[in-house]
C-alpha positions in Angstrom: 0.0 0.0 0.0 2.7 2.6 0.8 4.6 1.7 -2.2 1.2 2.7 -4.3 1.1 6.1 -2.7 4.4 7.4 -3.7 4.0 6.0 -7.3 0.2 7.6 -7.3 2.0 10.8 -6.2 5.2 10.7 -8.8 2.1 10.3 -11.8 0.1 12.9 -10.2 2.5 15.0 -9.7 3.1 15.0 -14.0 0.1 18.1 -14.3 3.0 20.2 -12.4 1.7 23.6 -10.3 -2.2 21.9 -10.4 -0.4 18.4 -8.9 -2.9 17.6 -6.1 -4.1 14.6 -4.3 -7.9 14.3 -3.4 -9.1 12.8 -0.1 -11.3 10.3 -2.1 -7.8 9.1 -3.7 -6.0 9.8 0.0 -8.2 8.2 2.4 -7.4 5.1 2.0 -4.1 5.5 2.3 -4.7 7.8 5.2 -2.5 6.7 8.7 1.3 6.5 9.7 2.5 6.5 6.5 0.4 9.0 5.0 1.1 11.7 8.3 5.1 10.9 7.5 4.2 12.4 4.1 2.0 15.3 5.9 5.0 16.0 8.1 7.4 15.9 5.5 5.6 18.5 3.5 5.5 16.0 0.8 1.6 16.7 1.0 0.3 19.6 2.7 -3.1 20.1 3.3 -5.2 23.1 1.2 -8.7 24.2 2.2 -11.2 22.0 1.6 -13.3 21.7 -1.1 -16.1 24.1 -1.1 -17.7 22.5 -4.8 -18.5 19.2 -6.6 -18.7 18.6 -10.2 -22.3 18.8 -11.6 -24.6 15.5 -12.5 -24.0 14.4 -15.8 -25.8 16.1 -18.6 -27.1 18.3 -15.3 -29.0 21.4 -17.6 -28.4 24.1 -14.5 -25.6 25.8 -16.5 -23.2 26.0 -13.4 -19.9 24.8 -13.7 -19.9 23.3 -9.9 -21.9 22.7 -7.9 -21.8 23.9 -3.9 -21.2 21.2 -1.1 -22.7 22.3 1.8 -22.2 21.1 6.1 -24.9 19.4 7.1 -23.7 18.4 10.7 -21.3 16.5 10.5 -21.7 15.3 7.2 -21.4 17.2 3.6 -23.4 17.3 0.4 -23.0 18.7 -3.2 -26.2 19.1 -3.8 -28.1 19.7 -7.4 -30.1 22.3 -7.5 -32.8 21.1 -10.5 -33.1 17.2 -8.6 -32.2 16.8 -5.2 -31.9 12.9 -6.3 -28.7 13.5 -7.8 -27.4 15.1 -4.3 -24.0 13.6 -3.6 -23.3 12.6 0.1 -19.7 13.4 1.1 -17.7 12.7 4.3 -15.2 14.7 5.4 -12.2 12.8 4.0 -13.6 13.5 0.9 -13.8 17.3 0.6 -10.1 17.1 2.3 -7.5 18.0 -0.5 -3.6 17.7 -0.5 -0.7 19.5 -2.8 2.0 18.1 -3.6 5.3 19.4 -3.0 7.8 19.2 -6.1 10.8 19.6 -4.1 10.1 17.4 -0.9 8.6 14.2 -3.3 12.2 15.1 -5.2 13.9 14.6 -1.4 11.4 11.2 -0.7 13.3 10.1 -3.9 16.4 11.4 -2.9 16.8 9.0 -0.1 15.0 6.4 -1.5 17.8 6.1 -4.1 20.8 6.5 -1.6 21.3 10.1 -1.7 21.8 11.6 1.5 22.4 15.5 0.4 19.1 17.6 0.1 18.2 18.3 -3.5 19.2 21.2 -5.3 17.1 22.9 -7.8 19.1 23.3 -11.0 17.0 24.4 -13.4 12.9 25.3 -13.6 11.3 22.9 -12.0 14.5 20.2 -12.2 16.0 19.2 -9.5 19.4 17.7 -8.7 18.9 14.7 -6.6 22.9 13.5 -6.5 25.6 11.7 -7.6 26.1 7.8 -8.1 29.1 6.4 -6.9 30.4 6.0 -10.4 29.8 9.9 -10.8 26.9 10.1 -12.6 24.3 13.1 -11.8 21.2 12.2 -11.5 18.1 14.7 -11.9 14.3 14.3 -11.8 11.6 16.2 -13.2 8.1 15.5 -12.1 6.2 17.2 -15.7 7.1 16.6 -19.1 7.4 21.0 -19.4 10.3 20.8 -17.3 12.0 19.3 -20.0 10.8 21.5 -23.0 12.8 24.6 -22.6 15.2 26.0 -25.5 17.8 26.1 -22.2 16.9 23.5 -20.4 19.8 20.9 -21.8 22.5 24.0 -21.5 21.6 24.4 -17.6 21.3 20.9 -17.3 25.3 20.3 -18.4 26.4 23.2 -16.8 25.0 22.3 -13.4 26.7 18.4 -14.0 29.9 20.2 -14.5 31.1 17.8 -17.4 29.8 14.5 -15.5 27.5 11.9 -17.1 23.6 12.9 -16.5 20.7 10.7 -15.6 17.4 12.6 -15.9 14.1 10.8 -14.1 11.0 11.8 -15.2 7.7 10.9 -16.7 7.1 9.5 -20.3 8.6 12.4 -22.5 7.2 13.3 -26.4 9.5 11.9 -28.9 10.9 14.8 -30.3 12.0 16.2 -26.6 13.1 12.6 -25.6 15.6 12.5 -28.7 16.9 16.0 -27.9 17.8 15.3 -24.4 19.4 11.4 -26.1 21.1 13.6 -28.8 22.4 15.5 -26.1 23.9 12.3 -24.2 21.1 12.3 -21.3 19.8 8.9 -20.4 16.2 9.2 -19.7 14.8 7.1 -16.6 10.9 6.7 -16.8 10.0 7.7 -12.9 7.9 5.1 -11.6 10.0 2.7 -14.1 12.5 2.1 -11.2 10.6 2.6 -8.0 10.6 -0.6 -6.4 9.6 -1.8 -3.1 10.7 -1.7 -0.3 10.5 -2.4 3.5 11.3 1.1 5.2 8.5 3.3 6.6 8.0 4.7 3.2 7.9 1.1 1.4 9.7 1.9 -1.9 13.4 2.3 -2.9 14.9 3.0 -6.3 16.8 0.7 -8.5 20.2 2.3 -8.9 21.5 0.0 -11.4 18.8 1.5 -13.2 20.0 4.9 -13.6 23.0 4.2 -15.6 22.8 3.3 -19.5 23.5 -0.5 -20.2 26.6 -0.8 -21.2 27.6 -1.4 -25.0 28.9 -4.7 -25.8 33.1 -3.8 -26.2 33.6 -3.5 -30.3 36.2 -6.2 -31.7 38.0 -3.8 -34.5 40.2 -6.6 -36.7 43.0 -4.2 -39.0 44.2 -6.9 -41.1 46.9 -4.7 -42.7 48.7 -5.2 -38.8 47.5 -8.1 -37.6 45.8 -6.1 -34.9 42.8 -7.0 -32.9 41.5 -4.6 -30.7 38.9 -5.6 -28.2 37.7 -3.5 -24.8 39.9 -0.7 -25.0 42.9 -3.0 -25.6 44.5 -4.5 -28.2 47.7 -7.7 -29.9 49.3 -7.7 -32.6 49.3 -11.4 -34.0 52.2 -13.3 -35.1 51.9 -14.8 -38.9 51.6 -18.5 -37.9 48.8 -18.0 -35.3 46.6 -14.5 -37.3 45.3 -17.7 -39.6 43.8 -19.4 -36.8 41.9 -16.3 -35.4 40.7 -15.4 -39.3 39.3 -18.9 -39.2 37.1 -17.9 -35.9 36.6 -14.6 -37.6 35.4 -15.9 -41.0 32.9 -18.1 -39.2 31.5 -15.2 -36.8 30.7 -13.4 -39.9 28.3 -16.4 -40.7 24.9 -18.0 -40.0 26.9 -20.8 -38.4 29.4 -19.0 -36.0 31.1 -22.2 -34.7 34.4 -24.0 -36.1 35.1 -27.3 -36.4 38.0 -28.5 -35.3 39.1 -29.7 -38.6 38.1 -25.6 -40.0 40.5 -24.6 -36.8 43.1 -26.9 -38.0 42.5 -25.7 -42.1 46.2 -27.5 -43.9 48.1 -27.2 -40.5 49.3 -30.2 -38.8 48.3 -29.1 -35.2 45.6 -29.9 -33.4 42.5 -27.7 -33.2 43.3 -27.6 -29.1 46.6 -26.3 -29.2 45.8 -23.2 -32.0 43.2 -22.2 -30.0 45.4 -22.3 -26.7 48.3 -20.7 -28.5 45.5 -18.2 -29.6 44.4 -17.5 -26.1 47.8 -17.5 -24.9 48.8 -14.6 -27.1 45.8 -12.3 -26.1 46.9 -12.6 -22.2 50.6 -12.0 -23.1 48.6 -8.9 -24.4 47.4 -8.2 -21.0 44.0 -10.2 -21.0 43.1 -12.1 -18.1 42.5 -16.2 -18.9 38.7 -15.7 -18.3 38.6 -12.8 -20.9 40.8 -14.6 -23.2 38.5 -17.4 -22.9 35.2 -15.4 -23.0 36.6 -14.1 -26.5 37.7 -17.5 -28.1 35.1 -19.9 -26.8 35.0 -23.5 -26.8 31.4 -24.9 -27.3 31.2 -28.8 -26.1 31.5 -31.0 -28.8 31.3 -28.4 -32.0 35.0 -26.6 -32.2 35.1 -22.8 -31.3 33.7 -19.4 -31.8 34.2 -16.2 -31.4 32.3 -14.4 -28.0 31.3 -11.5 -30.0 27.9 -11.1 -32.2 28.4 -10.0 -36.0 27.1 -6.7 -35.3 30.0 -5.6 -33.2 32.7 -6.7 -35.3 34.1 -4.3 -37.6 37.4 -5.6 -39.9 39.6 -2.4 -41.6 42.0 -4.1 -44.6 
């Protein structure tokens, strides 16, 4: 139940400076929970309501109509048929605002941030930094987001450091101005999880980092180099044949090698190319895992390469 409030608040909160909770949403949520929020002016209580929407096709040409105390109860009452009167409690003509900036510190904490936020930009707030460095923002309405400066004041509060924005489902044309600009977007309630503290929901912090990019293997055949994650071996004549073997298949609909396709006119066995292979990419300074994870050996096939087609790229 907690967890529901504070995601019903985060896609409430998307209509901006009209973001309000009404007590026929609120009260069932209403107790410990809910006066943590009150107290943390995540809500704070307005007036109450003082009108009621008209009856359906209602002819009276008002555009609401008055709830009146009757005791202790309340009733929005219609003034062409009294049968249409509404009765009301008093949790129901209760109504809450929500506050941009304490949700953005609920969210804060949630995702391990201990600093207050900072507001950075209209509406924008700074909620912190992952431990990798990223800077991670959240805006609560799409407008935020739609400003000719907002991207500008965005990189010059992140000071050159990677940006994570949170926010609600963007327009296409905004979302691919903020990607262009090297943002990764986070849908909002796309990584609230739950959670057992007194709020019941936490964020998921792997979340607000891009995946990461499988590592390209570039092949310059003029050098005999192979360049994989940042690193890269120059391979000797006798063993380049072996690994253009493994490459030729990878750039096939059957990726795996024989032993005997390994082997091509060479005397050797299969197994000792491929460790010869292997051994060369850790003299290179790859760890035996990596060399392994690179030149695989599938059980009772031959061998293949660990990387996909599409991230391959060969320069003659």
């Amino acid at each position: 139940m907690t967890e529901t409030i504070l995601r019903l608040l985060t896609r409430l909160s998307e209509a901006g400076e009209d973001a309000i909770l009404p007590g026929e949403l609120a009260a069932p949520f209403f107790g410990p929970v809910f006066d943590r929020l009150l107290a943390k002016r995540v809500l704070v209580e307005q007036a109450p309501l003082a009108d009621w929407d008209v009856c359906d096709a209602c002819e009276c040409g008002l555009p609401c109509r008055p709830i009146r105390k009757i005791g202790d109860a309340f009733r929005a009452e219609c003034p062409f048929d009294h049968r249409q009167d509404i009765e009301l409690t008093e949790d129901d003509v209760r109504v809450f605002r929500i506050g941009g900036e304490a949700l953005a510190s609920v969210i804060g904490t949630a995702a391990g941030f201990r600093a207050a936020p900072k507001l950075a930009a209209e509406k924008v707030w700074r909620l912190g930094d992952t431990p990798s460095g990223r800077v991670v923002f959240v805006a609560w309405e799409p407008a935020a987001l739609t400003g000719d400066g907002i991207i500008a004041s965005l990189r010059q509060a992140a000071q050159g450091s990677d940006v994570t924005i949170l926010a609600p489902q963007l327009p296409e044309e905004i979302a691919r101005r903020h990607q262009d600009a090297g943002f990764h977007l986070v849908e909002t309630l796309a990584v609230q999880i739950p959670a057992s503290d007194g709020l019941g929901v936490a964020i998921d912090v792997a979340a607000l980092a891009p995946v990461p990019l499988a590592p390209v293997l570039r092949v310059r055949r003029a050098t005999a180099e192979v360049q994989w994650d940042s690193r890269s071996v120059i391979l000797s004549r006798q063993i380049l044949p072996v690994f253009e073997r493994l490459l030729e298949k990878a750039m096939s609909r059957d990726q795996v090698a024989s032993g005997a396709h390994v082997e091509g006119t060479t005397a050797r066995e299969a197994k000792d190319l491929i460790r010869e292979l292997r051994d060369a990419f850790k003299a290179a300074g790859f760890t035996d895992a990596e060399s392994k994870a690179l030149i695989m050996t599938v059980r009772g096939r031959g061998y293949r390469l660990g990387v996909v087609a599409a991230d391959i790229v060969v320069e003659d």
